Short mmCIF file of C-alpha atoms in Angstrom, two decimals:
data_model
loop_
_atom_site.label_atom_id
_atom_site.label_comp_id
_atom_site.label_asym_id
_atom_site.label_seq_id
_atom_site.Cartn_x
_atom_site.Cartn_y
_atom_site.Cartn_z
CA MET C 4 0.00 0.00 0.00
CA LYS C 5 2.76 2.40 1.00
CA LYS C 6 4.67 1.33 -2.13
CA GLY C 7 1.67 2.23 -4.29
CA ILE C 8 1.45 5.61 -2.62
CA ALA C 9 5.15 6.12 -3.22
CA MET C 10 4.79 5.22 -6.88
CA LYS C 11 1.93 7.65 -7.25
CA LYS C 12 3.99 10.35 -5.63
CA GLY C 13 6.85 9.53 -8.00
CA VAL C 14 4.58 9.71 -11.03
CA SER C 15 3.02 12.94 -9.78
CA GLY C 16 6.44 14.41 -9.27
CA LEU C 17 7.51 13.39 -12.74
CA LEU C 18 4.37 14.90 -14.26
CA ALA C 19 5.00 18.10 -12.35
CA VAL C 20 8.55 18.27 -13.70
CA LEU C 21 7.33 17.59 -17.23
CA MET C 22 4.67 20.27 -16.95
CA VAL C 23 7.21 22.81 -15.74
CA MET C 24 9.55 21.86 -18.57
CA SER C 25 6.77 22.12 -21.17
CA VAL C 26 5.80 25.55 -19.90
CA PHE C 27 9.46 26.59 -19.99
CA LEU C 28 9.93 25.24 -23.50
CA ALA C 29 6.72 26.88 -24.68
CA ALA C 30 7.90 30.16 -23.25
CA CYS C 31 11.22 29.72 -25.02
CA GLY C 32 9.35 28.89 -28.19
CA ASP C 33 7.23 32.02 -27.88
CA LYS C 34 10.33 34.08 -27.23
CA GLY C 35 11.98 32.47 -30.24
CA ALA C 36 8.95 33.34 -32.34
CA GLU C 37 9.11 36.90 -31.06
CA ASP C 38 12.81 37.11 -31.85
CA GLN C 39 12.15 35.67 -35.30
CA SER C 40 9.26 38.04 -36.03
CA SER C 41 11.21 41.10 -34.93
CA GLN C 42 14.52 40.17 -36.50
CA THR C 43 16.03 42.65 -38.90
CA TYR C 44 15.89 41.89 -42.58
CA ASP C 45 18.24 42.60 -45.43
CA PRO C 46 16.32 44.41 -48.21
CA LYS C 47 18.93 43.22 -50.69
CA SER C 48 18.76 39.54 -49.73
CA LYS C 49 17.70 36.98 -52.30
CA LEU C 50 13.92 36.57 -52.21
CA GLU C 51 12.24 33.37 -53.35
CA PHE C 52 8.46 33.47 -53.20
CA THR C 53 5.18 32.47 -54.82
CA TRP C 54 2.65 34.89 -56.26
CA LEU C 55 -1.02 34.04 -56.84
CA ASN C 56 -1.84 36.50 -59.59
CA VAL C 57 -4.66 37.28 -62.03
CA LEU C 58 -4.06 36.79 -65.77
CA HIS C 59 -5.92 39.20 -68.08
CA THR C 60 -4.53 37.78 -71.31
CA ALA C 61 -5.06 34.50 -73.14
CA SER C 62 -1.64 33.11 -72.21
CA PRO C 63 0.87 33.62 -69.37
CA PRO C 64 3.96 35.72 -70.18
CA THR C 65 7.23 34.33 -71.40
CA GLU C 66 10.30 34.39 -69.15
CA THR C 67 11.79 37.47 -70.85
CA ILE C 68 10.38 40.22 -68.63
CA LYS C 69 10.05 37.97 -65.62
CA SER C 70 13.82 37.46 -65.61
CA LYS C 71 14.37 41.22 -65.85
CA ILE C 72 12.08 41.85 -62.87
CA GLU C 73 13.83 39.10 -60.90
CA GLU C 74 17.25 40.53 -61.70
CA TYR C 75 16.27 44.05 -60.63
CA THR C 76 14.53 42.94 -57.43
CA ASN C 77 16.99 40.12 -56.58
CA SER C 78 14.17 37.61 -56.48
CA LYS C 79 12.96 34.28 -57.81
CA ILE C 80 9.23 34.37 -58.51
CA THR C 81 6.97 31.36 -58.96
CA PHE C 82 3.68 32.54 -60.46
CA ASN C 83 0.35 30.82 -60.00
CA TRP C 84 -1.72 32.49 -62.70
CA VAL C 85 -5.50 32.59 -62.35
CA PRO C 86 -7.43 33.49 -65.54
CA ASP C 87 -9.53 36.63 -65.10
CA ALA C 88 -12.67 34.83 -66.32
CA SER C 89 -12.48 32.31 -63.49
CA LYS C 90 -10.85 34.45 -60.79
CA GLU C 91 -13.92 34.62 -58.57
CA GLU C 92 -14.25 30.86 -58.31
CA ARG C 93 -10.51 30.17 -58.11
CA ILE C 94 -9.68 32.88 -55.57
CA THR C 95 -12.61 32.11 -53.27
CA THR C 96 -11.74 28.40 -53.41
CA ALA C 97 -8.12 29.16 -52.53
CA LEU C 98 -9.22 31.34 -49.61
CA ALA C 99 -11.56 28.65 -48.32
CA SER C 100 -8.97 25.86 -48.60
CA GLY C 101 -6.05 27.95 -47.34
CA GLU C 102 -3.99 26.94 -50.39
CA LEU C 103 -2.45 30.34 -50.92
CA ALA C 104 0.84 31.85 -52.04
CA ASP C 105 3.29 34.18 -50.27
CA MET C 106 1.71 37.11 -52.12
CA VAL C 107 -1.88 37.13 -53.36
CA THR C 108 -3.50 39.51 -55.82
CA LEU C 109 -6.99 40.34 -54.55
CA THR C 110 -8.99 42.49 -56.95
CA MET C 111 -12.54 41.57 -55.92
CA MET C 112 -12.78 43.88 -52.93
CA THR C 113 -16.58 43.75 -52.81
CA ASN C 114 -16.65 39.96 -52.90
CA SER C 115 -18.06 38.64 -49.61
CA SER C 116 -15.57 35.76 -49.37
CA VAL C 117 -12.62 38.09 -49.90
CA ARG C 118 -13.81 40.59 -47.30
CA SER C 119 -14.57 37.84 -44.79
CA SER C 120 -11.09 36.38 -45.26
CA LEU C 121 -9.47 39.77 -44.81
CA LYS C 122 -11.42 40.50 -41.64
CA SER C 123 -10.71 37.05 -40.22
CA GLY C 124 -7.06 37.93 -39.74
CA LEU C 125 -5.85 35.64 -42.50
CA PHE C 126 -3.58 38.37 -43.90
CA TRP C 127 -1.00 40.73 -42.41
CA ASP C 128 -1.97 44.30 -41.53
CA VAL C 129 0.61 46.30 -43.49
CA GLY C 130 -0.55 49.80 -42.55
CA LYS C 131 2.24 50.56 -40.09
CA TYR C 132 4.99 49.42 -42.48
CA LEU C 133 4.28 51.47 -45.62
CA ASP C 134 6.04 54.64 -44.51
CA ASP C 135 9.31 52.71 -44.21
CA TYR C 136 9.57 52.38 -48.01
CA GLU C 137 10.48 55.01 -50.56
CA ASN C 138 7.58 54.38 -52.95
CA LEU C 139 4.97 52.90 -50.64
CA LYS C 140 5.10 55.88 -48.31
CA LYS C 141 3.80 58.06 -51.18
CA ILE C 142 0.46 56.20 -51.30
CA PRO C 143 -2.03 59.00 -50.43
CA PRO C 144 -3.99 58.79 -47.15
CA GLU C 145 -7.32 58.73 -49.02
CA VAL C 146 -6.18 55.69 -51.03
CA ARG C 147 -5.06 53.90 -47.86
CA GLU C 148 -8.41 54.69 -46.27
CA ALA C 149 -10.39 53.45 -49.27
CA ALA C 150 -8.36 50.23 -49.31
CA SER C 151 -8.88 49.58 -45.58
CA ILE C 152 -11.63 47.69 -43.81
CA GLU C 153 -12.64 49.32 -40.54
CA GLY C 154 -9.32 51.16 -40.51
CA VAL C 155 -7.15 48.09 -41.10
CA LEU C 156 -5.06 47.81 -44.28
CA TYR C 157 -4.71 44.13 -45.18
CA GLY C 158 -2.39 44.61 -48.16
CA VAL C 159 -0.64 47.09 -50.42
CA PRO C 160 -3.28 48.94 -52.50
CA PHE C 161 -3.14 48.75 -56.28
CA GLN C 162 -3.20 52.46 -57.16
CA LYS C 163 -5.41 53.36 -60.11
CA ASN C 164 -7.08 56.43 -61.53
CA LEU C 165 -10.38 57.30 -59.87
CA ALA C 166 -12.52 56.39 -62.88
CA ARG C 167 -11.53 54.62 -66.08
CA ALA C 168 -15.00 54.06 -67.53
CA GLY C 169 -15.92 55.30 -70.97
CA LEU C 170 -16.84 54.15 -74.46
CA VAL C 171 -14.93 53.31 -77.63
CA ILE C 172 -16.86 54.17 -80.80
CA ARG C 173 -16.12 53.52 -84.47
CA GLN C 174 -15.27 57.01 -85.73
CA ASP C 175 -15.14 55.76 -89.34
CA TRP C 176 -18.74 54.53 -89.02
CA LEU C 177 -19.83 57.87 -87.58
CA ASP C 178 -18.16 59.63 -90.53
CA ARG C 179 -19.77 57.31 -93.08
CA LEU C 180 -23.23 57.93 -91.64
CA GLY C 181 -22.72 61.67 -91.12
CA LEU C 182 -23.04 61.43 -87.33
CA LYS C 183 -21.22 63.34 -84.60
CA VAL C 184 -19.66 61.89 -81.47
CA PRO C 185 -22.60 61.60 -79.05
CA THR C 186 -22.72 63.80 -75.95
CA THR C 187 -26.13 62.77 -74.55
CA LEU C 188 -27.89 59.46 -73.94
CA ASP C 189 -30.43 60.28 -76.66
CA GLU C 190 -27.64 60.91 -79.17
CA LEU C 191 -25.93 57.69 -78.07
CA TYR C 192 -29.14 55.76 -78.65
CA GLU C 193 -29.40 57.22 -82.17
CA VAL C 194 -25.81 56.14 -82.89
CA ALA C 195 -26.61 52.61 -81.68
CA ARG C 196 -29.68 52.58 -83.94
CA ALA C 197 -27.77 53.82 -86.96
CA PHE C 198 -24.93 51.36 -86.42
CA THR C 199 -27.53 48.59 -86.48
CA GLU C 200 -29.91 49.67 -89.23
CA ASP C 201 -28.03 51.99 -91.61
CA ASP C 202 -25.24 49.69 -92.88
CA PRO C 203 -22.30 51.59 -91.29
CA ASP C 204 -19.67 49.32 -92.88
CA GLY C 205 -21.17 49.78 -96.34
CA ASN C 206 -21.23 46.09 -97.27
CA GLY C 207 -24.93 46.04 -98.07
CA LYS C 208 -25.67 43.47 -95.40
CA ASN C 209 -27.66 43.63 -92.17
CA ASP C 210 -24.77 42.27 -90.07
CA THR C 211 -23.86 44.97 -87.53
CA THR C 212 -25.18 46.19 -84.21
CA GLY C 213 -24.64 49.14 -81.92
CA PHE C 214 -23.41 47.88 -78.55
CA VAL C 215 -21.35 44.73 -78.18
CA ASP C 216 -21.56 43.58 -74.58
CA ARG C 217 -20.78 40.85 -72.07
CA SER C 218 -22.31 38.97 -69.16
CA ASP C 219 -21.22 41.33 -66.43
CA LEU C 220 -23.38 44.19 -65.18
CA ARG C 221 -20.46 45.96 -63.58
CA TYR C 222 -18.02 45.99 -66.48
CA SER C 223 -20.48 45.89 -69.35
CA SER C 224 -22.27 48.93 -70.77
CA PHE C 225 -24.90 48.83 -68.03
CA LYS C 226 -22.85 50.26 -65.15
CA THR C 227 -21.43 53.01 -67.33
CA LEU C 228 -24.83 53.90 -68.79
CA SER C 229 -26.21 53.85 -65.28
CA SER C 230 -23.69 56.43 -64.13
CA TYR C 231 -24.58 58.58 -67.15
CA PHE C 232 -28.18 58.55 -65.92
CA GLY C 233 -26.95 59.79 -62.54
CA THR C 234 -27.38 56.53 -60.64
CA PRO C 235 -25.45 56.40 -57.34
CA ASN C 236 -22.31 54.29 -57.43
CA GLY C 237 -23.29 51.23 -55.42
CA TRP C 238 -25.10 53.16 -52.72
CA LYS C 239 -26.70 56.54 -52.13
CA VAL C 240 -26.24 58.15 -48.72
CA ASP C 241 -28.23 61.25 -47.78
CA GLU C 242 -27.44 63.98 -45.26
CA SER C 243 -29.07 62.02 -42.43
CA GLY C 244 -26.86 58.99 -43.12
CA LYS C 245 -29.62 56.89 -44.69
CA PHE C 246 -28.32 54.37 -47.25
CA THR C 247 -30.17 53.27 -50.39
CA PRO C 248 -28.81 50.63 -52.78
CA GLU C 249 -28.31 51.86 -56.34
CA PHE C 250 -30.83 49.39 -57.75
CA ASP C 251 -33.58 50.90 -55.59
CA THR C 252 -33.33 54.32 -57.26
CA PRO C 253 -35.29 55.85 -60.18
CA GLN C 254 -32.08 56.30 -62.19
CA TYR C 255 -31.32 52.57 -62.09
CA MET C 256 -34.79 51.83 -63.42
CA GLU C 257 -34.27 54.39 -66.20
CA THR C 258 -31.09 52.56 -67.17
CA LEU C 259 -32.92 49.23 -67.20
CA LYS C 260 -35.58 50.62 -69.53
CA TYR C 261 -32.97 52.23 -71.78
CA SER C 262 -31.02 48.97 -72.00
CA GLN C 263 -34.20 46.96 -72.58
CA LYS C 264 -35.11 49.25 -75.49
CA LEU C 265 -31.63 48.79 -76.96
CA TYR C 266 -31.93 45.02 -76.62
CA LYS C 267 -35.49 44.77 -77.95
CA ASN C 268 -34.60 46.69 -81.11
CA GLY C 269 -31.38 44.77 -81.70
CA TYR C 270 -29.10 47.70 -80.90
CA LEU C 271 -27.50 45.66 -78.10
CA SER C 272 -25.97 42.29 -79.00
CA LYS C 273 -28.52 39.53 -78.40
CA ASP C 274 -25.99 37.13 -76.89
CA PHE C 275 -24.56 39.59 -74.34
CA ALA C 276 -25.77 37.55 -71.34
CA VAL C 277 -23.56 34.61 -72.31
CA THR C 278 -20.60 36.51 -73.79
CA ALA C 279 -17.16 36.64 -72.13
CA LYS C 280 -14.90 39.69 -72.33
CA THR C 281 -12.50 38.12 -74.84
CA ASP C 282 -15.43 37.22 -77.13
CA GLN C 283 -16.83 40.73 -76.75
CA GLN C 284 -13.51 42.19 -77.89
CA GLN C 285 -13.29 39.78 -80.81
CA GLN C 286 -16.79 40.70 -81.99
CA PHE C 287 -15.85 44.37 -81.98
CA ALA C 288 -12.54 43.64 -83.72
CA GLN C 289 -14.37 41.68 -86.42
CA GLY C 290 -16.60 44.66 -87.19
CA LYS C 291 -19.81 43.18 -85.81
CA ALA C 292 -20.49 46.20 -83.56
CA GLY C 293 -19.48 49.83 -83.27
CA ILE C 294 -19.74 50.69 -79.55
CA TYR C 295 -17.57 49.05 -76.90
CA THR C 296 -17.59 49.82 -73.17
CA GLY C 297 -14.05 50.10 -71.85
CA MET C 298 -12.10 53.16 -72.92
CA ILE C 299 -8.81 51.78 -71.62
CA ASP C 300 -9.01 48.83 -74.03
CA ILE C 301 -8.74 51.01 -77.11
CA SER C 302 -5.19 49.93 -78.06
CA ASN C 303 -6.02 46.26 -77.63
CA LEU C 304 -9.11 46.64 -79.81
CA ARG C 305 -7.04 48.20 -82.57
CA THR C 306 -4.45 45.43 -82.29
CA LEU C 307 -7.12 42.74 -82.49
CA SER C 308 -8.63 44.47 -85.53
CA GLN C 309 -5.42 44.44 -87.55
CA GLY C 310 -5.98 42.70 -90.86
CA LEU C 311 -9.73 42.52 -90.22
CA GLN C 312 -10.92 46.12 -90.50
CA LYS C 313 -9.75 48.48 -93.23
CA GLY C 314 -9.84 52.18 -92.51
CA LEU C 315 -10.59 51.59 -88.84
CA LYS C 316 -10.84 54.79 -86.81
CA LEU C 317 -11.68 54.73 -83.11
CA VAL C 318 -12.66 57.52 -80.73
CA PRO C 319 -12.76 57.29 -76.92
CA VAL C 320 -15.73 59.00 -75.28
CA ASN C 321 -16.04 59.80 -71.58
CA LYS C 322 -18.65 62.56 -71.30
CA ILE C 323 -22.26 61.52 -71.91
CA SER C 324 -24.99 63.40 -70.03
CA ASN C 325 -28.65 62.55 -69.46
CA GLY C 326 -29.50 65.81 -71.19
CA ASP C 327 -28.80 68.24 -68.36
CA GLY C 328 -25.22 68.92 -69.38
CA LYS C 329 -23.82 67.37 -66.21
CA TYR C 330 -21.40 64.46 -66.26
CA HIS C 331 -21.10 61.47 -63.96
CA VAL C 332 -18.92 58.40 -64.19
CA TRP C 333 -18.63 55.60 -61.67
CA SER C 334 -15.40 55.09 -59.79
CA GLU C 335 -14.12 51.57 -59.33
CA GLY C 336 -12.81 51.26 -55.78
CA SER C 337 -12.16 54.99 -55.26
CA GLY C 338 -8.77 54.70 -56.94
CA VAL C 339 -8.01 51.29 -55.46
CA GLY C 340 -7.78 48.31 -57.79
CA GLY C 341 -7.40 45.73 -55.05
CA LEU C 342 -4.66 44.57 -52.72
CA LEU C 343 -1.37 42.74 -52.79
CA ALA C 344 -1.94 40.70 -49.65
CA PHE C 345 0.33 38.47 -47.58
CA PRO C 346 -1.17 35.40 -45.85
CA LYS C 347 0.10 34.74 -42.35
CA SER C 348 0.02 31.02 -43.11
CA GLU C 349 2.75 31.51 -45.73
CA VAL C 350 4.54 34.65 -44.54
CA LYS C 351 5.24 33.66 -40.97
CA THR C 352 7.59 36.38 -39.75
CA GLU C 353 7.79 40.14 -39.82
CA ALA C 354 11.18 39.86 -41.51
CA GLU C 355 9.65 37.88 -44.39
CA LEU C 356 6.85 40.43 -44.69
CA LYS C 357 9.30 43.33 -44.82
CA ARG C 358 11.32 41.67 -47.55
CA LEU C 359 8.16 41.14 -49.63
CA LEU C 360 7.14 44.75 -49.08
CA GLN C 361 10.57 45.79 -50.33
CA PHE C 362 9.88 43.75 -53.47
CA VAL C 363 6.56 45.55 -54.01
CA ASP C 364 8.29 48.88 -53.41
CA ASP C 365 10.88 47.95 -56.06
CA LEU C 366 8.10 47.19 -58.55
CA ILE C 367 7.10 50.87 -58.41
CA ASP C 368 10.60 52.02 -59.37
CA LYS C 369 10.57 53.45 -62.88
CA ASP C 370 12.87 50.77 -64.29
CA VAL C 371 10.53 47.95 -63.27
CA TYR C 372 7.45 50.00 -64.16
CA MET C 373 8.84 50.29 -67.69
CA TYR C 374 9.57 46.56 -67.85
CA MET C 375 5.96 45.80 -66.87
CA THR C 376 4.52 48.49 -69.15
CA GLY C 377 6.67 48.54 -72.25
CA GLY C 378 9.23 45.78 -71.89
CA ILE C 379 12.83 46.25 -72.99
CA GLU C 380 13.66 49.50 -74.75
CA GLY C 381 14.82 48.88 -78.30
CA THR C 382 13.24 45.41 -78.34
CA HIS C 383 9.63 45.96 -77.33
CA TYR C 384 9.31 49.75 -77.38
CA LYS C 385 11.02 52.99 -78.22
CA ILE C 386 10.73 56.61 -77.15
CA GLU C 387 10.06 58.93 -80.10
CA LYS C 388 11.73 62.31 -80.56
CA ASP C 389 8.67 64.04 -79.13
CA GLY C 390 8.87 61.84 -76.03
CA ALA C 391 6.03 59.56 -77.08
CA PHE C 392 6.08 55.90 -76.08
CA LYS C 393 5.64 53.46 -78.97
CA ILE C 394 5.50 49.66 -79.16
CA ILE C 395 7.93 48.33 -81.79
CA ASP C 396 6.75 44.73 -82.09
CA THR C 397 3.14 44.21 -81.01
CA ASP C 398 3.19 40.41 -81.14
CA LEU C 399 6.37 40.23 -79.09
CA TRP C 400 5.04 42.79 -76.62
CA GLN C 401 1.82 40.83 -76.18
CA ALA C 402 3.73 37.62 -75.49
CA ASP C 403 6.42 39.04 -73.20
CA VAL C 404 4.97 42.14 -71.55
CA GLN C 405 1.21 42.58 -71.70
CA PRO C 406 0.33 40.01 -69.00
CA PHE C 407 2.42 42.00 -66.50
CA SER C 408 0.78 45.37 -67.17
CA SER C 409 -2.21 44.66 -64.92
CA SER C 410 0.13 43.60 -62.08
CA ARG C 411 1.75 47.00 -61.64
CA PRO C 412 1.18 48.18 -58.05
CA SER C 413 0.69 51.72 -59.34
CA GLU C 414 -0.71 52.99 -62.62
CA VAL C 415 -0.61 56.63 -61.53
CA THR C 416 3.01 57.19 -60.47
CA TYR C 417 4.24 57.80 -64.02
CA ASN C 418 2.53 59.13 -67.13
CA LEU C 419 3.77 58.05 -70.54
CA LYS C 420 2.81 59.91 -73.67
CA ASP C 421 1.38 57.28 -76.00
CA ALA C 422 2.47 57.41 -79.63
CA ASN C 423 -0.99 56.17 -80.60
CA PRO C 424 -3.18 59.32 -80.64
CA GLU C 425 -6.28 57.24 -79.83
CA LYS C 426 -4.70 55.75 -76.71
CA GLU C 427 -3.19 59.07 -75.65
CA LEU C 428 -6.63 60.71 -75.88
CA ALA C 429 -8.13 57.84 -73.86
CA ASN C 430 -5.46 58.35 -71.20
CA GLU C 431 -6.26 62.07 -71.05
CA LEU C 432 -9.97 61.35 -70.71
CA VAL C 433 -9.32 58.88 -67.88
CA ARG C 434 -7.49 61.62 -66.00
CA GLU C 435 -10.31 64.06 -66.83
CA ASN C 436 -12.79 61.61 -65.26
CA ASN C 437 -11.36 62.56 -61.87
CA LYS C 438 -13.39 65.78 -62.08
CA PHE C 439 -16.78 64.05 -62.11
CA ALA C 440 -16.08 60.61 -60.67
CA VAL C 441 -18.82 59.26 -58.40
CA LEU C 442 -17.43 57.33 -55.44
CA ASP C 443 -19.00 54.37 -53.65
CA PRO C 444 -19.51 55.46 -50.03
CA THR C 445 -19.27 51.87 -48.75
CA VAL C 446 -15.72 51.22 -50.00
CA PRO C 447 -14.07 51.97 -46.61
CA LEU C 448 -17.03 50.62 -44.60
CA ASP C 449 -17.85 47.11 -43.51
CA SER C 450 -20.98 45.01 -43.15
CA VAL C 451 -20.86 41.55 -41.59
CA THR C 452 -23.90 40.44 -43.58
CA ALA C 453 -22.41 41.75 -46.82
CA ASN C 454 -19.22 39.81 -46.08
CA GLU C 455 -21.17 36.61 -45.47
CA GLN C 456 -23.99 36.92 -48.02
CA GLY C 457 -23.21 39.86 -50.27
CA THR C 458 -22.10 37.92 -53.34
CA GLU C 459 -25.02 35.52 -53.08
CA LEU C 460 -27.54 38.34 -52.62
CA GLU C 461 -26.03 40.28 -55.52
CA LYS C 462 -27.07 37.45 -57.83
CA ILE C 463 -30.72 38.23 -57.07
CA ILE C 464 -30.32 41.71 -58.53
CA THR C 465 -28.04 40.64 -61.35
CA ASP C 466 -30.47 37.95 -62.53
CA ALA C 467 -33.43 40.32 -62.26
CA SER C 468 -31.57 43.04 -64.19
CA PHE C 469 -30.63 40.67 -67.01
CA LYS C 470 -34.21 39.37 -67.21
CA PHE C 471 -35.61 42.90 -67.31
CA ILE C 472 -33.23 43.93 -70.11
CA MET C 473 -34.21 40.85 -72.12
CA GLY C 474 -37.93 41.50 -71.57
CA GLU C 475 -38.48 38.51 -69.30
CA LEU C 476 -39.37 40.64 -66.26
CA ASP C 477 -41.49 43.78 -65.90
CA GLU C 478 -41.05 46.68 -63.48
CA ALA C 479 -43.22 45.05 -60.82
CA GLY C 480 -41.19 41.86 -61.11
CA PHE C 481 -37.95 43.76 -60.68
CA LYS C 482 -39.27 45.58 -57.62
CA ALA C 483 -40.30 42.22 -56.19
CA ALA C 484 -36.69 41.05 -56.66
CA VAL C 485 -35.49 44.13 -54.75
CA GLU C 486 -37.87 43.29 -51.90
CA ASN C 487 -36.59 39.72 -51.95
CA TRP C 488 -33.05 41.08 -51.67
CA LYS C 489 -34.06 43.14 -48.65
CA LYS C 490 -35.83 40.25 -46.91
CA SER C 491 -32.98 37.84 -47.62
CA GLY C 492 -30.39 40.00 -45.87
CA GLY C 493 -30.23 43.25 -47.81
CA ALA C 494 -32.05 45.18 -45.10
CA ARG C 495 -29.44 44.06 -42.59
CA ILE C 496 -26.65 45.11 -44.94
CA THR C 497 -28.23 48.54 -45.26
CA ALA C 498 -28.52 48.93 -41.49
CA GLU C 499 -24.95 47.77 -40.93
CA TYR C 500 -23.57 50.23 -43.48
CA GLU C 501 -25.55 53.03 -41.83
CA GLU C 502 -24.11 52.09 -38.45
CA ALA C 503 -20.55 51.84 -39.80
CA TYR C 504 -20.98 55.21 -41.54
CA LYS C 505 -22.10 56.89 -38.32
CA LYS C 506 -19.10 55.46 -36.47
CA SER C 507 -16.74 56.72 -39.17
CA LYS C 508 -18.07 60.26 -38.72
CA LYS C 509 -17.43 60.36 -34.96
#
């Protein structure tokens, strides 16, 4: 009996020792982690990392420019390219599974899965580090604020112009039909009619239409037309702080009716609801339509049209009023194109984070900016005597350089004069858009319900809008869809935005 008691005491003593040792080791481990996270880093050290990035071209880039970027930044990059057409599914799946890279390009800032992942603490808060870097410290406070969620910056903001929306119209078709560049929605409708019914290409066939479009309310003609009508960008907020979703306003309904009329008369491509962006561009390049939404794509449209359209002349258009002479254009993200974010699961220490931030800072240097914009001088581009930037070999540029252009952390740090007058005018109009850009008041705000259900609820409105445009839903049916949105969680989203807005004003 006494022996048993002794054994128990021995075991208890041993357990006590082990517990003390485990606590000691854990403390050492924590201290080691602290030491590791606060260790200094060498900004010039070799960096090997993975980058989950969005691909806006048909094929990934060759190694030519990648090797130049790696040489300049002393890095070895392994890209995981996600096609733009499938980015929503691929990125949300990666976030859910935790299968991420050291650096992740997040462009869908209104996506509920993305916002939920950011708020969950999955990514590093980089706000306190930016001022330690030569280029990153120049990111304006308003851009940092717009890119933050409840005051926390979960990645380096992609800096873009406030508003890039606008139209590209066939100037040669306007000239052939004796029409002027439209300045009002009524004039634009007449151009769409004429491009459909009056044989603008002169081939004697009924084979053209006005608007070529795609299955995306936000980046198709609809959002741009909506802003021309004076629709709020995402949400309207009045002086009392009351929020109203854009689709519950008279201007949104006016846009629906305008688009429905275009569609019914054949002035809007009949297959728009099932058309991808690349197909939309091809249809325009093949001369099947004369109005394209996306002013910044003007150079690409001309390139795609080479050998297909003789005498092609394009004109970018950014100022269309509803008849009152006032201009509005929606701003995508208030000058923020997304985030370069760093998952804590992959980037485990502060030293690693700082080295990656140095890499992003290096990308904004002019040398790397030119690699990602033009390529190698003398091979891909040249600078004309008047200082204009000109691509030498379009095919080579598309293969080596173009896929990198959308990955530049800043599109506003440098301005290049484009040798293509059409593109240069488009660039000027994008900058002019700053004067009448309409911002989304919810960009810096947060709603738990929107994070959890926003993308799902958005489909209710998207489906109803498409059906209305195609004549499958009347005004009462659309309003019923809005009420369904409210009952399904939209009312909570509205209330949460109102509460967040009030807090932000204190």
